[in-house]
Amino acid sequence: MAELVHVRLDDVRKGFPGTGPVLDGVSLEVAPGEFVAVVGPSGCGKSTLFTVLGGLEPPDSGRVLVDGRDATGATAPFAYMPQQDLLFPWRTVLDNTALGLEVAGVSRAEARKRAGELFEPFGLAGFERSRPGELSGGMRQRAALLRTVVLDRPVLLLDEPFGALDSLTRADMQAWLDGVRATFDRSIVMITHDLREAVYLADRVLVLGPRPTRVIAEVVVDLPRPRVPDVVTTPAFTALEERVHHALRSAMRGPVTRAQRAGGSGLGR
Amino acid sequence: MTATPPRTAEPRPAPVAAPPDAATRARRSSWRRAWPAVVLVAVLLVVWQVYVDVSGIKPQLLPSPLRVLEQGWAHRDQLWANTVPTLQVTLVGFGASLAVAWALAIAADFVPWIRRALTPLLVASQTVPIIAIAPLMIIWFGFGMLPKVLVIALVTFFPVAVGLIEGFAATDKAATDLLRSMGASRWDQFRYVRLPGALPRFFTALRIGITYAVTGAVFAEYVGATAGLGIYMSIQKNAFRTDLVLAAVGVTAVLSVALFGLTYVVERLVIPWSRRG
């Protein structure tokens, strides 16, 4: 299994022609084996943060450090799970989950063997030869996550993994992901819109401000593990959720307040 | 592995394997889709036949469908002898067109400036009036196969090349990012995602191209050839054998429809995963 690493994002700035600055000096750290959830207003640049962190886009300035070494632009330490499941219809479920290993130069037979071993723990046994279209939404997400985990990279980047699921399936998947995490010891960074999901799964929740964004608050989740679904009704849980909620609300009010303070009309930026 | 994460209780979907009578049902449903067209053609033929019988129009001017069929059958050896070279020239011309279209589309997908250079040329190739170019081809390249192959390539190249280039380019940005995060080279991205993703569009373009190819072949032969359905039509027209011209038109139509249908068979073999409504 991959060695755990320490990840640091150091004052990362990124903009695009047309949209202007998106990341305005984002700094964060992920300890080895830590689960960090990232929440923020819609369109604040969470996905852009992931593309820079995962080495897909170069930052305009700032660095990505892995175990203290510059890893800006490197994809190798990160296993990335995009928002859509992106299971390709021309591949069976097994071949879809083995794709990353094939790309990495593992022989097809070996790649299928390694991915196949995870079908049982991922609740996909018996669906190896199915086409992605034959799977339910929850199973598709599990297959996409299997494809990410099997790469055996130290850090998982999950971009709203359960965003497209109905709330019942989503609750199931959250409990299940907590179990997966206990088995496969990795660092996880997860973007989500769902504050309860963030508190339920993470060791630490980072709150991003509106675009151009930076980390404006951090909430440490000191609830015991493993988390049982009932934890969401405990006072400790609701207090944490309220803190995240509050940080997010004041983040969204932020720019208006600043404009008002400057004597503006309150129309925002 | 010792600790197994909890499995969510999700019922397995019902088996999706096709039931045994699927073939029968497919045949029935394709008949349900086809019958309006079949009935329409039958009605038109009957109206045509009745009109010719009732009006007593001269067969040299307008032969009845039965006469076309009868004379076509009587001259079946001649028709067949002219169908073979047309089919041959169609397949060679379309094959050449496909090969060049694939090569250029792949080059355009990998090299942006090739793509920018090609696109206007592809559009221009479609605005060339083929009716003016075909006779020139005969003047330049004679009565052999080459000018016909070139005419067919000219009319079919555009839809196929554009279908491929657009198919490659339609690849989801998120899919490209996923592959890049896996460490995929540009070539890996092409063979794992861009190429298979473009195939449904390619088959659509192939269908457009194959019908153009038959028409292009007949047209090129019409202008000048030693054998083929096109030159056969031209000769019979000059002899006022309108019935045989129409018989040759019928053969051309059957040929086009057969090749068109063949693309569906090939498509189902090559990309069984692509479902169409």
mmCIF file of N, CA, C and O in Angstrom, chain B residues 32-67:
data_model
loop_
_atom_site.group_PDB
_atom_site.id
_atom_site.type_symbol
_atom_site.label_atom_id
_atom_site.label_comp_id
_atom_site.label_asym_id
_atom_site.label_seq_id
_atom_site.Cartn_x
_atom_site.Cartn_y
_atom_site.Cartn_z
ATOM 1 N N ARG B 32 -42.928 -2.510 -37.751
ATOM 2 C CA ARG B 32 -43.836 -1.460 -37.332
ATOM 3 C C ARG B 32 -43.299 -0.089 -37.764
ATOM 4 O O ARG B 32 -44.036 0.814 -38.099
ATOM 5 N N ARG B 33 -41.938 0.040 -37.730
ATOM 6 C CA ARG B 33 -41.341 1.304 -38.135
ATOM 7 C C ARG B 33 -41.346 1.451 -39.660
ATOM 8 O O ARG B 33 -41.453 2.545 -40.179
ATOM 9 N N ALA B 34 -41.230 0.321 -40.383
ATOM 10 C CA ALA B 34 -40.998 0.384 -41.830
ATOM 11 C C ALA B 34 -42.297 0.438 -42.637
ATOM 12 O O ALA B 34 -42.288 0.906 -43.769
ATOM 13 N N TRP B 35 -43.411 -0.056 -42.074
ATOM 14 C CA TRP B 35 -44.584 -0.233 -42.937
ATOM 15 C C TRP B 35 -45.098 1.043 -43.598
ATOM 16 O O TRP B 35 -45.503 1.002 -44.761
ATOM 17 N N PRO B 36 -45.057 2.221 -42.933
ATOM 18 C CA PRO B 36 -45.569 3.400 -43.658
ATOM 19 C C PRO B 36 -44.804 3.670 -44.944
ATOM 20 O O PRO B 36 -45.396 4.001 -45.984
ATOM 21 N N ALA B 37 -43.480 3.498 -44.912
ATOM 22 C CA ALA B 37 -42.667 3.721 -46.100
ATOM 23 C C ALA B 37 -42.997 2.702 -47.185
ATOM 24 O O ALA B 37 -43.129 3.044 -48.363
ATOM 25 N N VAL B 38 -43.150 1.442 -46.762
ATOM 26 C CA VAL B 38 -43.443 0.387 -47.731
ATOM 27 C C VAL B 38 -44.784 0.653 -48.407
ATOM 28 O O VAL B 38 -44.921 0.560 -49.637
ATOM 29 N N VAL B 39 -45.785 1.012 -47.605
ATOM 30 C CA VAL B 39 -47.120 1.272 -48.150
ATOM 31 C C VAL B 39 -47.078 2.467 -49.108
ATOM 32 O O VAL B 39 -47.662 2.422 -50.203
ATOM 33 N N LEU B 40 -46.339 3.507 -48.728
ATOM 34 C CA LEU B 40 -46.266 4.701 -49.568
ATOM 35 C C LEU B 40 -45.672 4.365 -50.939
ATOM 36 O O LEU B 40 -46.207 4.761 -51.985
ATOM 37 N N VAL B 41 -44.572 3.606 -50.944
ATOM 38 C CA VAL B 41 -43.932 3.224 -52.204
ATOM 39 C C VAL B 41 -44.905 2.402 -53.048
ATOM 40 O O VAL B 41 -45.064 2.623 -54.257
ATOM 41 N N ALA B 42 -45.596 1.454 -52.412
ATOM 42 C CA ALA B 42 -46.544 0.607 -53.136
ATOM 43 C C ALA B 42 -47.652 1.452 -53.767
ATOM 44 O O ALA B 42 -47.997 1.267 -54.946
ATOM 45 N N VAL B 43 -48.164 2.417 -53.010
ATOM 46 C CA VAL B 43 -49.241 3.269 -53.525
ATOM 47 C C VAL B 43 -48.749 4.069 -54.737
ATOM 48 O O VAL B 43 -49.411 4.149 -55.772
ATOM 49 N N LEU B 44 -47.542 4.647 -54.615
ATOM 50 C CA LEU B 44 -46.995 5.443 -55.718
ATOM 51 C C LEU B 44 -46.834 4.600 -56.976
ATOM 52 O O LEU B 44 -47.161 5.033 -58.087
ATOM 53 N N LEU B 45 -46.353 3.353 -56.820
ATOM 54 C CA LEU B 45 -46.164 2.472 -57.966
ATOM 55 C C LEU B 45 -47.506 2.138 -58.621
ATOM 56 O O LEU B 45 -47.620 2.123 -59.853
ATOM 57 N N VAL B 46 -48.521 1.894 -57.808
ATOM 58 C CA VAL B 46 -49.848 1.560 -58.344
ATOM 59 C C VAL B 46 -50.412 2.753 -59.116
ATOM 60 O O VAL B 46 -50.915 2.613 -60.235
ATOM 61 N N VAL B 47 -50.296 3.966 -58.536
ATOM 62 C CA VAL B 47 -50.797 5.172 -59.205
ATOM 63 C C VAL B 47 -50.098 5.342 -60.559
ATOM 64 O O VAL B 47 -50.729 5.592 -61.591
ATOM 65 N N TRP B 48 -48.791 5.170 -60.547
ATOM 66 C CA TRP B 48 -47.989 5.284 -61.769
ATOM 67 C C TRP B 48 -48.476 4.263 -62.818
ATOM 68 O O TRP B 48 -48.759 4.604 -63.966
ATOM 69 N N GLN B 49 -48.636 3.010 -62.410
ATOM 70 C CA GLN B 49 -49.062 1.943 -63.310
ATOM 71 C C GLN B 49 -50.442 2.265 -63.907
ATOM 72 O O GLN B 49 -50.646 2.178 -65.122
ATOM 73 N N VAL B 50 -51.378 2.659 -63.035
ATOM 74 C CA VAL B 50 -52.744 2.946 -63.485
ATOM 75 C C VAL B 50 -52.729 4.120 -64.462
ATOM 76 O O VAL B 50 -53.372 4.088 -65.516
ATOM 77 N N TYR B 51 -51.938 5.163 -64.139
ATOM 78 C CA TYR B 51 -51.879 6.334 -65.009
ATOM 79 C C TYR B 51 -51.407 5.942 -66.405
ATOM 80 O O TYR B 51 -51.995 6.327 -67.421
ATOM 81 N N VAL B 52 -50.311 5.148 -66.460
ATOM 82 C CA VAL B 52 -49.770 4.732 -67.763
ATOM 83 C C VAL B 52 -50.802 3.904 -68.538
ATOM 84 O O VAL B 52 -51.030 4.111 -69.735
ATOM 85 N N ASP B 53 -51.483 2.974 -67.860
ATOM 86 C CA ASP B 53 -52.479 2.111 -68.503
ATOM 87 C C ASP B 53 -53.654 2.921 -69.033
ATOM 88 O O ASP B 53 -54.109 2.719 -70.164
ATOM 89 N N VAL B 54 -54.136 3.871 -68.217
ATOM 90 C CA VAL B 54 -55.347 4.611 -68.566
ATOM 91 C C VAL B 54 -55.061 5.660 -69.640
ATOM 92 O O VAL B 54 -55.812 5.799 -70.601
ATOM 93 N N SER B 55 -53.935 6.381 -69.508
ATOM 94 C CA SER B 55 -53.682 7.491 -70.420
ATOM 95 C C SER B 55 -53.159 7.021 -71.775
ATOM 96 O O SER B 55 -53.228 7.758 -72.754
ATOM 97 N N GLY B 56 -52.627 5.814 -71.848
ATOM 98 C CA GLY B 56 -52.085 5.305 -73.091
ATOM 99 C C GLY B 56 -50.845 6.047 -73.551
ATOM 100 O O GLY B 56 -50.537 6.111 -74.750
ATOM 101 N N ILE B 57 -50.087 6.632 -72.616
ATOM 102 C CA ILE B 57 -48.856 7.355 -72.945
ATOM 103 C C ILE B 57 -47.828 6.386 -73.539
ATOM 104 O O ILE B 57 -47.785 5.209 -73.193
ATOM 105 N N LYS B 58 -47.012 6.908 -74.486
ATOM 106 C CA LYS B 58 -46.044 6.029 -75.165
ATOM 107 C C LYS B 58 -44.979 5.536 -74.190
ATOM 108 O O LYS B 58 -44.456 6.322 -73.406
ATOM 109 N N PRO B 59 -44.632 4.267 -74.220
ATOM 110 C CA PRO B 59 -43.653 3.728 -73.272
ATOM 111 C C PRO B 59 -42.267 4.384 -73.407
ATOM 112 O O PRO B 59 -41.511 4.422 -72.452
ATOM 113 N N GLN B 60 -41.935 4.894 -74.613
ATOM 114 C CA GLN B 60 -40.642 5.586 -74.740
ATOM 115 C C GLN B 60 -40.613 6.845 -73.871
ATOM 116 O O GLN B 60 -39.564 7.264 -73.404
ATOM 117 N N LEU B 61 -41.816 7.439 -73.704
ATOM 118 C CA LEU B 61 -41.903 8.657 -72.912
ATOM 119 C C LEU B 61 -41.954 8.312 -71.418
ATOM 120 O O LEU B 61 -41.160 8.807 -70.633
ATOM 121 N N LEU B 62 -42.913 7.463 -71.058
ATOM 122 C CA LEU B 62 -43.025 7.039 -69.664
ATOM 123 C C LEU B 62 -43.434 5.568 -69.602
ATOM 124 O O LEU B 62 -44.591 5.234 -69.816
ATOM 125 N N PRO B 63 -42.467 4.701 -69.328
ATOM 126 C CA PRO B 63 -42.796 3.276 -69.208
ATOM 127 C C PRO B 63 -43.494 3.007 -67.884
ATOM 128 O O PRO B 63 -43.269 3.724 -66.908
ATOM 129 N N SER B 64 -44.333 1.992 -67.844
ATOM 130 C CA SER B 64 -44.994 1.628 -66.591
ATOM 131 C C SER B 64 -44.003 0.877 -65.708
ATOM 132 O O SER B 64 -43.029 0.303 -66.202
ATOM 133 N N PRO B 65 -44.265 0.871 -64.401
ATOM 134 C CA PRO B 65 -43.343 0.150 -63.512
ATOM 135 C C PRO B 65 -43.228 -1.327 -63.878
ATOM 136 O O PRO B 65 -42.145 -1.901 -63.781
ATOM 137 N N LEU B 66 -44.319 -1.929 -64.318
ATOM 138 C CA LEU B 66 -44.252 -3.346 -64.686
ATOM 139 C C LEU B 66 -43.330 -3.547 -65.885
ATOM 140 O O LEU B 66 -42.556 -4.501 -65.950
ATOM 141 N N ARG B 67 -43.400 -2.597 -66.854
ATOM 142 C CA ARG B 67 -42.539 -2.688 -68.029
ATOM 143 C C ARG B 67 -41.062 -2.521 -67.632
ATOM 144 O O ARG B 67 -40.183 -3.227 -68.142
#
